[in-house]
Coordinates of C-alpha atoms and ligand atoms in Angstrom, one line a residue:
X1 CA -20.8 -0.6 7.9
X2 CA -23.5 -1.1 11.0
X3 CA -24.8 -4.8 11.0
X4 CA -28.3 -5.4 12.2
X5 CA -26.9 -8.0 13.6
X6 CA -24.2 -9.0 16.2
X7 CA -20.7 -10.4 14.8
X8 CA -20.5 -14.5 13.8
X9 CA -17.3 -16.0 14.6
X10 CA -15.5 -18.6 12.0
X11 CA -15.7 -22.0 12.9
X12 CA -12.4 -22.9 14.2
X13 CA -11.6 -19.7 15.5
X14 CA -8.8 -19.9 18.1
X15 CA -9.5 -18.8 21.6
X16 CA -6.8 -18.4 24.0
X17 CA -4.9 -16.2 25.9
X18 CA -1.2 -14.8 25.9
X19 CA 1.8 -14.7 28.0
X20 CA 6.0 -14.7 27.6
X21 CA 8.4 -16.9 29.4
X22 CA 10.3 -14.2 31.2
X23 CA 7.0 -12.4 32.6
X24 CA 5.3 -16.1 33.6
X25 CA 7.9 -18.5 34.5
X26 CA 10.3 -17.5 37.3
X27 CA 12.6 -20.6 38.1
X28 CA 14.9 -18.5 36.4
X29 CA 17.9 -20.2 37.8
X30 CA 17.0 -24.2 37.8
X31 CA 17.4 -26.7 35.2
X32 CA 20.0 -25.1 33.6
X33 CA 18.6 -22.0 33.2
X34 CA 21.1 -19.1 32.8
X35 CA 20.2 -15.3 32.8
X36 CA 18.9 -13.1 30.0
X37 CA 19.2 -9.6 29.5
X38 CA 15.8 -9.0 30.9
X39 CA 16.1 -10.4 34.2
X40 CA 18.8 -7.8 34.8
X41 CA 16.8 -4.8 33.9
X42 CA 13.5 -6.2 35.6
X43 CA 16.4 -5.9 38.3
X44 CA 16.6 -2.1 38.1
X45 CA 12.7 -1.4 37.9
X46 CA 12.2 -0.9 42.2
X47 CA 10.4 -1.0 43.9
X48 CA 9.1 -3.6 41.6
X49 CA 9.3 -7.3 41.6
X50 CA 11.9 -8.6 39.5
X51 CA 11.3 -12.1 37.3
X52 CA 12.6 -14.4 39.3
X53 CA 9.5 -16.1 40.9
X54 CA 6.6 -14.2 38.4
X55 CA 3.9 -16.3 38.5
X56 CA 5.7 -19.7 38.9
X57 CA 4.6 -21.2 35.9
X58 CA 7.4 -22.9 35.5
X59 CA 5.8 -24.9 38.6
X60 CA 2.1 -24.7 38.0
X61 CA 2.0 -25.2 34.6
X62 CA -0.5 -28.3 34.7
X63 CA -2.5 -26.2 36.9
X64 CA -2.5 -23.7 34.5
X65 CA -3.4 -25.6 31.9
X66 CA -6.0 -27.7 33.3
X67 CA -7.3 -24.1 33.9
X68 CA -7.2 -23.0 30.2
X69 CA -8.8 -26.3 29.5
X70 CA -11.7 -25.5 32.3
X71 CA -12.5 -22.1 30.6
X72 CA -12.8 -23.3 27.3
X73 CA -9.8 -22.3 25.5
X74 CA -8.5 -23.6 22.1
X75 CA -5.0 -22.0 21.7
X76 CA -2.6 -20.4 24.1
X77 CA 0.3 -18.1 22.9
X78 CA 3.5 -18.4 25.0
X79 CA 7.5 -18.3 24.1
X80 CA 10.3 -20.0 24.3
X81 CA 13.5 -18.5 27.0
X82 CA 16.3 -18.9 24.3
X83 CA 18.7 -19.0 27.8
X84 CA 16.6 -22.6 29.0
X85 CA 17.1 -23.9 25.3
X86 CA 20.7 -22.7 25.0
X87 CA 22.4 -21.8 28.4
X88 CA 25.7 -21.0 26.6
X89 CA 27.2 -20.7 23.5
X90 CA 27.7 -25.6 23.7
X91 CA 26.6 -27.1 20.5
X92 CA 24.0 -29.0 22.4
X93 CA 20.8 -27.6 23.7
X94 CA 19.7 -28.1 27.4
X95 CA 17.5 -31.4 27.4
X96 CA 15.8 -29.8 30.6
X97 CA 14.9 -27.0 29.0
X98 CA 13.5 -28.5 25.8
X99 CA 11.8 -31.3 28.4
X100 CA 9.9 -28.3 30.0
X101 CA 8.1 -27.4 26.9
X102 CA 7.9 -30.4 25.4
X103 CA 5.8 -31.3 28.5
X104 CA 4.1 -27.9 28.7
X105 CA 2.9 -28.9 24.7
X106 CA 1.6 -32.3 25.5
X107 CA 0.0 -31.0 28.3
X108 CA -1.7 -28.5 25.9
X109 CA -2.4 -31.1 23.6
X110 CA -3.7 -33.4 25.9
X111 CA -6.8 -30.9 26.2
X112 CA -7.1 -29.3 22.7
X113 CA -5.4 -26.5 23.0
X114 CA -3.3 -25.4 20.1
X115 CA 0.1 -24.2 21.2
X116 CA 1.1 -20.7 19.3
X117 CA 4.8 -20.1 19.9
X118 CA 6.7 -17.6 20.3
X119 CA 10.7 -17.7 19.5
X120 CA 11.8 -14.4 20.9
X121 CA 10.3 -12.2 23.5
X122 CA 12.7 -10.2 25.1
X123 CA 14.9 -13.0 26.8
X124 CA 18.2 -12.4 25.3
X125 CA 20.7 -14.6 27.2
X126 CA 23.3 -13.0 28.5
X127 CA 26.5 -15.5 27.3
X128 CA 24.8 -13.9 23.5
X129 CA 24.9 -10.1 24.8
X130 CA 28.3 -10.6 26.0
X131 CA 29.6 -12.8 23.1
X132 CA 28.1 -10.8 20.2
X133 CA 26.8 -7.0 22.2
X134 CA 23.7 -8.3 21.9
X135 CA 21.6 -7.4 18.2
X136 CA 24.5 -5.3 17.6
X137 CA 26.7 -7.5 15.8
X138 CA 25.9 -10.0 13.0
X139 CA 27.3 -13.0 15.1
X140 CA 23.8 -13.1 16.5
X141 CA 22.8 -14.6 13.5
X142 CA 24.1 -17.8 13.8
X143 CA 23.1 -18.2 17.3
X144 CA 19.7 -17.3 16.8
X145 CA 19.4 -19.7 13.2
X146 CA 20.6 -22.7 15.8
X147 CA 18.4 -22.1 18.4
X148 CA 14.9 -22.0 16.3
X149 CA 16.6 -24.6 14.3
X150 CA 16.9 -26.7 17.7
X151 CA 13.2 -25.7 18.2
X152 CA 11.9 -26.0 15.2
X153 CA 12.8 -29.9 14.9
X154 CA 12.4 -30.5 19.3
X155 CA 8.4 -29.1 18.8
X156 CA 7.5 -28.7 15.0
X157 CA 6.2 -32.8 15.1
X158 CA 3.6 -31.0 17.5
X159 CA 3.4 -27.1 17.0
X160 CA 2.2 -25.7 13.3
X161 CA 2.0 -22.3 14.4
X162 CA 5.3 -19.9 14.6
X163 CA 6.0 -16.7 15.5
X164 CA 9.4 -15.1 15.2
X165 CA 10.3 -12.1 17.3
X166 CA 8.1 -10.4 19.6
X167 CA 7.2 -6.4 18.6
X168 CA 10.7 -5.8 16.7
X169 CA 9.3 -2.6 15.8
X170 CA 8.8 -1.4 19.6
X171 CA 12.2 -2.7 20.9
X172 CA 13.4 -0.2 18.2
X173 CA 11.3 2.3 18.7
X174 CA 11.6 1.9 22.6
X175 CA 15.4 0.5 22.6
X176 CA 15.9 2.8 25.7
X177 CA 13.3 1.5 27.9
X178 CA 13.3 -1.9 26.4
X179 CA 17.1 -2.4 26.9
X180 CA 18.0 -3.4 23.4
X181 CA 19.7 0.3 23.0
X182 CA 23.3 0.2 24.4
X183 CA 24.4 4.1 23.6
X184 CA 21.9 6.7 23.7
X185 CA 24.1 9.1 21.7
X186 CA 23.8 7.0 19.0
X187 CA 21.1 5.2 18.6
X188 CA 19.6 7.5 16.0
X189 CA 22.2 6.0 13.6
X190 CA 22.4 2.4 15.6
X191 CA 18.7 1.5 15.8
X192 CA 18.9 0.8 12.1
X193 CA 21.8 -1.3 11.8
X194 CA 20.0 -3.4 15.1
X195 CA 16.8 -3.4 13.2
X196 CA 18.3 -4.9 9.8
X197 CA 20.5 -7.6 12.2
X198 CA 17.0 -8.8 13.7
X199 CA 15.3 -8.6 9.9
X200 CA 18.0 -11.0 9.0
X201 CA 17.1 -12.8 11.6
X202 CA 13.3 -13.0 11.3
X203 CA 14.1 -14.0 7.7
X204 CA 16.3 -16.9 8.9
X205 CA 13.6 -18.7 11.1
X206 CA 10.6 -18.1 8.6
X207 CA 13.4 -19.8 6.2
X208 CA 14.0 -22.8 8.9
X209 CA 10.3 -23.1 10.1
X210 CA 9.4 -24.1 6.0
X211 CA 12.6 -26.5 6.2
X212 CA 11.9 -28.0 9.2
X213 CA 8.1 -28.1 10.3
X214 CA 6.1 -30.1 8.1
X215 CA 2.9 -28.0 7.3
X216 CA 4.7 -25.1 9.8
X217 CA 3.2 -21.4 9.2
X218 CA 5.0 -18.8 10.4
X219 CA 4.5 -14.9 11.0
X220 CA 6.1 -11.5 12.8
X221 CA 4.6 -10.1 15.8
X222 CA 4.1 -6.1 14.9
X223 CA 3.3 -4.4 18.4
X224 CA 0.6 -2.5 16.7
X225 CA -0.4 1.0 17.6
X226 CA -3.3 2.4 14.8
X227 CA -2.5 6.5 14.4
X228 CA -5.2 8.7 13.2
X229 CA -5.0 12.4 11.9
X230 CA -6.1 14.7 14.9
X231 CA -8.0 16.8 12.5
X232 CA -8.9 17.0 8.8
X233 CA -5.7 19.4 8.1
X234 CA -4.3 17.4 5.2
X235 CA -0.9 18.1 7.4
X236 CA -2.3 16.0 10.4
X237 CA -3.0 13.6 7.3
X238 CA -0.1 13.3 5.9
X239 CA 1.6 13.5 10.4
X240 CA -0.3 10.6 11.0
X241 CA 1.3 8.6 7.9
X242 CA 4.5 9.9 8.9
X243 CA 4.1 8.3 12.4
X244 CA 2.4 4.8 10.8
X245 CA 5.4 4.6 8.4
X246 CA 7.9 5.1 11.1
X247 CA 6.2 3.1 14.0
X248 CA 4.6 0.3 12.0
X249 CA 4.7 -0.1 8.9
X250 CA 8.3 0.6 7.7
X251 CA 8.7 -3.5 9.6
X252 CA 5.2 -4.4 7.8
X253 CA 6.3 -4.1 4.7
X254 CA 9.6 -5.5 4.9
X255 CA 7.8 -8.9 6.3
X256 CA 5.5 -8.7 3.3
X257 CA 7.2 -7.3 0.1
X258 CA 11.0 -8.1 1.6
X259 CA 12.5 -5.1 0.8
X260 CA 12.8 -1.5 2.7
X261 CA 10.1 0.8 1.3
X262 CA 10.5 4.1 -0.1
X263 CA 9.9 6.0 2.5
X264 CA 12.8 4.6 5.0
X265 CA 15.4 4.9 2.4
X266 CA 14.3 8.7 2.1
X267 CA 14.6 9.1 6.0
X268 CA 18.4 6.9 6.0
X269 CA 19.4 9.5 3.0
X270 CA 17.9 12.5 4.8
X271 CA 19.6 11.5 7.9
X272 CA 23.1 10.1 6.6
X273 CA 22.3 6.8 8.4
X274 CA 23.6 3.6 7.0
X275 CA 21.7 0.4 8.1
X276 CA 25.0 -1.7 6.5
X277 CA 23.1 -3.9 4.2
X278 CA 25.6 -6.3 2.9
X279 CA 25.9 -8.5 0.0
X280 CA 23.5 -11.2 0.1
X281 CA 21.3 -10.1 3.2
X282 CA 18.2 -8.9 0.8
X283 CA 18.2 -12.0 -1.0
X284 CA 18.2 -13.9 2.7
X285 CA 14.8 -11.7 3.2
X286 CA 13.7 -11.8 -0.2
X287 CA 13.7 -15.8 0.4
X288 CA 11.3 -15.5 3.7
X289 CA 7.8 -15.5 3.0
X290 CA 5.7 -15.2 5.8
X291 CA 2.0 -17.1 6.4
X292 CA 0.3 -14.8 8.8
X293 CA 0.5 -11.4 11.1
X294 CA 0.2 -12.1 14.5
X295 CA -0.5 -8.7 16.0
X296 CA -0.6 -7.1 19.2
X297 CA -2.7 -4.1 19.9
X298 CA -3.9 -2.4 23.1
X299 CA -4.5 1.3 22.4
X300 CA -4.2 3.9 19.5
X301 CA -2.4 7.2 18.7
X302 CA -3.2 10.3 17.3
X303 CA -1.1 13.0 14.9
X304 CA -0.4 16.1 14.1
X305 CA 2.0 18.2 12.1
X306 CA 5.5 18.6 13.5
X307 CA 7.5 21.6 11.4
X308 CA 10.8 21.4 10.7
X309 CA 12.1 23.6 12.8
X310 CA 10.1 22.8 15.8
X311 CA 12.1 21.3 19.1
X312 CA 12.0 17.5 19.2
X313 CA 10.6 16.0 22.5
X314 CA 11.2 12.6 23.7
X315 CA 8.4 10.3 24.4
X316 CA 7.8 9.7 27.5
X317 CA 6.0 6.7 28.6
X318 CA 3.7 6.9 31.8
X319 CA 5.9 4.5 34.2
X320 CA 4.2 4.2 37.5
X321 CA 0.6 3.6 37.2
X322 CA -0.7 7.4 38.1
X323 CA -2.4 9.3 35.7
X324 CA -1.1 12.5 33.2
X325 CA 2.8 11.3 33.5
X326 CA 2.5 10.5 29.8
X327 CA 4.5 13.4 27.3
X328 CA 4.0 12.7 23.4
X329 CA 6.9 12.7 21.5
X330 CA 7.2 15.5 18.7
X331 CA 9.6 14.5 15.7
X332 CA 10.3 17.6 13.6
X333 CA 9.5 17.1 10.1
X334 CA 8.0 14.2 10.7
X335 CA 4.9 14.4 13.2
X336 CA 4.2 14.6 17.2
X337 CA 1.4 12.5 19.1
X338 CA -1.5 13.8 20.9
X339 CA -4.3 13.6 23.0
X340 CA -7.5 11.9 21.7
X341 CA -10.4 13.9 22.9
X342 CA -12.8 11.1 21.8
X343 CA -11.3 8.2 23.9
X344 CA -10.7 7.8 27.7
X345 CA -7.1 6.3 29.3
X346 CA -6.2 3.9 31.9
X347 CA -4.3 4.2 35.1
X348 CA -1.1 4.5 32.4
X349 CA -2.5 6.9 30.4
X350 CA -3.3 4.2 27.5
X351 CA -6.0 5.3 25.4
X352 CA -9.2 2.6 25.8
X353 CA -9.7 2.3 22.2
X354 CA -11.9 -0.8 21.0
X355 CA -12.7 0.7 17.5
X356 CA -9.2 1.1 17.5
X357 CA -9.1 -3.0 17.0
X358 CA -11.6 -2.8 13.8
X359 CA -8.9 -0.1 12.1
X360 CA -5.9 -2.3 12.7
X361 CA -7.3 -5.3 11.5
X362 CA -9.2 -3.5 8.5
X363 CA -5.8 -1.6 7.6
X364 CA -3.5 -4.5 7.9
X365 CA -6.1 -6.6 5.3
X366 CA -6.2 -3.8 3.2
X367 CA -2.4 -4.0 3.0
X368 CA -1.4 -7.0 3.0
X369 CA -4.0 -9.5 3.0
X370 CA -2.9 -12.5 5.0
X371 CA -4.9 -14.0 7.5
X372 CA -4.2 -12.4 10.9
X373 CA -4.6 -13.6 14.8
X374 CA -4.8 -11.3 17.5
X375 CA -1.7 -12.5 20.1
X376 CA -2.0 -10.1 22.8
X377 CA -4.7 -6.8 24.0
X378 CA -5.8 -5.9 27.3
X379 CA -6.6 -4.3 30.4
X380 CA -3.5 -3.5 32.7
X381 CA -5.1 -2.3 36.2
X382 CA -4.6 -2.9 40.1
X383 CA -6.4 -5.9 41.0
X384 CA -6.8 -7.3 44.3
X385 CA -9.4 -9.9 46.1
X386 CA -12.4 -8.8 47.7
X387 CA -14.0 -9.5 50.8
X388 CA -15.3 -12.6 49.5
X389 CA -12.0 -13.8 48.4
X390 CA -12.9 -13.2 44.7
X391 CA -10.9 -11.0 42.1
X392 CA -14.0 -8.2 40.3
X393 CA -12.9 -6.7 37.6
X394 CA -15.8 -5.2 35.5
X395 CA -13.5 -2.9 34.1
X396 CA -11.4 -5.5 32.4
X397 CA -14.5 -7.6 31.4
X398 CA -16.0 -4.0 29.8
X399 CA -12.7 -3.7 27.8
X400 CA -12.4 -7.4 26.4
X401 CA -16.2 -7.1 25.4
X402 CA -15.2 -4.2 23.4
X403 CA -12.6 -4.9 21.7
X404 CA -13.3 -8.9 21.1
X405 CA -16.8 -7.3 19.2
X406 CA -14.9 -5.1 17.3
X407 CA -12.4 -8.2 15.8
X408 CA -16.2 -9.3 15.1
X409 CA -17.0 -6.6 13.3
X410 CA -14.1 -7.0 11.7
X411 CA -14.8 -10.0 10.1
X412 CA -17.6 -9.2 9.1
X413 CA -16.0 -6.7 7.4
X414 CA -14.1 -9.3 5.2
X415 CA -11.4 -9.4 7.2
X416 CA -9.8 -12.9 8.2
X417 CA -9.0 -13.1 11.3
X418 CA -7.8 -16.8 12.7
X419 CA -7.5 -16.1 16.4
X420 CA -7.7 -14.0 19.6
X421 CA -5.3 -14.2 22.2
X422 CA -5.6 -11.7 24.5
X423 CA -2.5 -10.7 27.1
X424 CA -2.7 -12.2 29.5
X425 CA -4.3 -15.7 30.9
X426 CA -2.5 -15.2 34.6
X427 CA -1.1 -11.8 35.9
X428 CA 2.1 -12.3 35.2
X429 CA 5.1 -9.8 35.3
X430 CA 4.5 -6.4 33.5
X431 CA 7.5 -5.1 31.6
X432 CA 7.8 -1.8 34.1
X433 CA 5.4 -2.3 36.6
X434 CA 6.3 -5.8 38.2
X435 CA 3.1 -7.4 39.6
X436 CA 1.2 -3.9 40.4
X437 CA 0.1 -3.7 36.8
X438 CA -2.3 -6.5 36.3
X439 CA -3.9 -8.1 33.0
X440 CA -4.7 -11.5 33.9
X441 CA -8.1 -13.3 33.7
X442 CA -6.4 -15.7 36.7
X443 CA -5.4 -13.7 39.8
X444 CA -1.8 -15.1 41.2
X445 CA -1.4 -13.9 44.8
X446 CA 1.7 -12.8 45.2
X447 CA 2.8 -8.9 45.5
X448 CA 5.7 -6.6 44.6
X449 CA 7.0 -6.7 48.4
X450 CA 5.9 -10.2 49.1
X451 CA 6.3 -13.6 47.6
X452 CA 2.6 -15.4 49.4
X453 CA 1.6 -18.5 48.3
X454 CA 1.1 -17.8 44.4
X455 CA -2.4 -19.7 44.8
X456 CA -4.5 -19.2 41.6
X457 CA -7.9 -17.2 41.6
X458 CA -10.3 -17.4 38.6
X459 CA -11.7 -13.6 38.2
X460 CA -14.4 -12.6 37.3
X461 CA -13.3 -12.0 33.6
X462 CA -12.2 -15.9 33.5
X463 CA -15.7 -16.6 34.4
X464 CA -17.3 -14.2 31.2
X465 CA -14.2 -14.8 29.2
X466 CA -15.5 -18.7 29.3
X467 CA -18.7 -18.5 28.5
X468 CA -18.2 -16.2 25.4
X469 CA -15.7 -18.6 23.8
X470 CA -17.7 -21.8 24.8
X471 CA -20.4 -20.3 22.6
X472 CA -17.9 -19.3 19.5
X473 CA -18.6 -15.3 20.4
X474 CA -22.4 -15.7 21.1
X475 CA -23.1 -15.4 24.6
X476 CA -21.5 -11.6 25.5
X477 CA -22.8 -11.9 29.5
Ligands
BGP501 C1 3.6 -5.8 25.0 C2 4.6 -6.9 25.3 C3 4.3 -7.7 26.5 C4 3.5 -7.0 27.6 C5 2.5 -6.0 27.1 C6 2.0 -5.1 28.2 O1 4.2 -4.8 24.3 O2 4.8 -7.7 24.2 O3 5.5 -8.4 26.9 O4 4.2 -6.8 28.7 O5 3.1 -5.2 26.1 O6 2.9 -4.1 28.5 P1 3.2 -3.7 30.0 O7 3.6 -4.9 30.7 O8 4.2 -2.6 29.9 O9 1.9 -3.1 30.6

């Protein structure tokens, strides 16, 4: 529908921003701290910054929270590094680890901000990957029940809202570049098996979070990606479901309904893959009923029909920041991706998509209907200071308007939609593209080739940014 007039945001409505601990915090190696999987493949990604310094959060964090406070913010979305809660496979947690966040959550407190957490987001320590291959074998289970366990009762007296694993359905759909694939050759069979280890346990921290946290409401984090037909060829149709089922929704309605749908158990037969579901695992899921979809969602995706017998083609993601590296992937008898004609692309060939916001939320309703919060979107682009010392980035500000009146229109729609919290509140670390790729509404100055003195500059965005949310989505600059 077209409203006469512009979108009216709930009361209550959470206003925030996102980030994850292995892209903000650096001090990767104090207070106990041991590495994760991540910091050694940030490692490989030259002539990019690795994560040890990021955006020193770990240091500023009162400065970056007085700063959330100062634009108006009423929720930040940040996780938890399982490797400062649990450096090694002890019984006990690491009290300076658990110290940092408790503080960072007063500190959030202290100004109003509600604190949205986040238990997993790519920091896989590495005692876990070397003890248990990582999500490959079910000994991860057990580890990862006692560490949101350990969170769950250190925070849940101060945090309601949970979220369990960051975009499970990307890091197996991009185990390769993500680093959660450990054999190429086989991760066509492997993937699946991963996937149902990290289902199980999903479904063992929604379990603990209603155990543990009084009044605690916990939900997935889909990495969310809407697909539409790329012409009104029923084929294309029935492509772009195809690609939704096997991107998206396969994990949607798992979280939801707690069992694999139809279609994945055709694709397993059709492929002789065994996801080695044991003997009590679906009644584990069947037992986790989540509250709410956190979801993330920067671009959208278009489909055609792939035959049979045409060649596959890996995707292949755009990983340096210049134009036209992207290639769709075509999966025969399934669907390939395409170009969009009706949208443009950034600097990393991501379409710039705001309606593409409206669709997601509208679809996800449709389906499911639980309330939903936006927990990441954004504008990755070089930023640098100007002349004047400030950061300018129309661009990003032309993107956030966008998309943030789109989630409007979306509620209006009927849609109920708790919360926006875009990626990201500083730069901070992106996963391929160190500090080059920027999202931030705060400017950190510090570059790929040098650490300088990380100082933190408001941009212009932070400025707009503020006085939308200070007006509950009136004032749109
Ligand atoms: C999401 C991840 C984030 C973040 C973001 C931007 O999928 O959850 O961790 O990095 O994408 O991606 P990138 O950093 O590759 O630009």
């Amino acid at each position: 529908m077209q409203y006469k007039n512009q979108p009216v945001f709930p009361e209550k409505f959470m206003w925030g921003a996102s980030s994850a601990a292995w892209q903000v915090e650096g001090a990767v190696a104090e207070d106990g701290r041991t590495p994760a999987i991540i910091d050694l493949n940030s490692k490989k990604k030259k002539p990019y910054a690795d994560n040890s310094i990021a955006s020193d959060h770990y240091h500023h964090y009162k400065e970056d929270v007085k700063l959330m406070a100062d634009c108006g913010f009423t929720s930040y979305r940040f996780s938890l590094s399982w490797p400062r809660i649990y450096p090694s496979d002890s019984a006990e947690p690491n009290a300076k680890g658990i110290e940092f966040y408790s503080n960072l959550i007063d500190e959030l407190l202290k100004y109003g901000i509600e604190p949205i957490v986040t238990l997993y987001h790519y920091d896989m320590p590495v005692w876990v990957d070397e003890k248990y291959g990582g999500w490959y074998d079910r000994g991860i289970i057990d580890a990862f029940d006692r560490y949101a366990r350990t969170c769950f009762e250190a925070f849940g007296d101060r945090v309601t809202y949970w979220l369990s694993i960051n975009e499970q359905n990307m890091q197996i759909c991009y185990g390769k570049w993500l680093g959660v694939c450990k054999n190429e050759e086989t991760w066509l069979h492997d993937q699946w098996k991963v996937n149902h280890i990290m289902n199980l346990c999903h479904a063992k921290a929604v379990v603990a979070c209603h155990e543990l946290v009084e009044g605690g409401l916990i939900g997935p984090v889909p990495g969310y990606v809407p697909i539409y037909p790329a012409s009104a060829n029923p084929d294309d149709q029935i492509a772009a479901m195809n690609a939704e089922e096997l991107t998206e929704k396969v994990w949607n309605d798992l979280y939801v309904h707690r069992k694999y749908n139809g279609f994945i158990r055709s694709y397993w037969n059709e492929n002789g893959i065994d996801p080695d579901i044991r003997e009590g695992d679906m009644e584990l899921i069947e037992s986790a009923k989540i509250d709410f979809f956190a979801l993330n969602c920067y671009r959208s995706n278009t489909a055609k029909h792939c035959g049979i017998e045409d060649e596959p083609q890996e995707y292949l993601l755009n990983k340096n920041g210049v134009k036209g590296q992207l290639i769709f992937p075509k999966v025969p008898g399934l669907y390939q991706l395409t170009e969009n004609p009706y949208v443009e692309t950034n600097d990393w060939d991501w379409e710039i998509d705001p309606v593409a916001m409206r669709y997601m939320l509208r679809y996800v309703w449709d389906h499911y209907r639980l309330p939903m919060m936006i927990t990441e979107n954004g504008y990755g682009k070089y930023d640098s200071p100007a002349e004047d010392g400030k950061v300018h980035d129309a661009e990003r500000i032309e993107f956030l308007r966008d998309q943030i009146y789109q989630v409007g229109l979306a509620i209006m729609d009927g849609c109920d939609v708790i919360g926006y919290n875009p990626w990201s509140f500083t730069d901070l670390l992106s996963t391929g593209n160190g500090m080059a790729k920027r999202y931030g509404l705060v400017y950190i100055n510090t570059t790929d080739e040098d650490v300088l003195d990380l100082r933190r500059i408001p941009k212009d965005s932070y400025y707009w940014y503020s006085d939308l949310i200070k007006s509950n989505g009136q004032n749109w600059g």
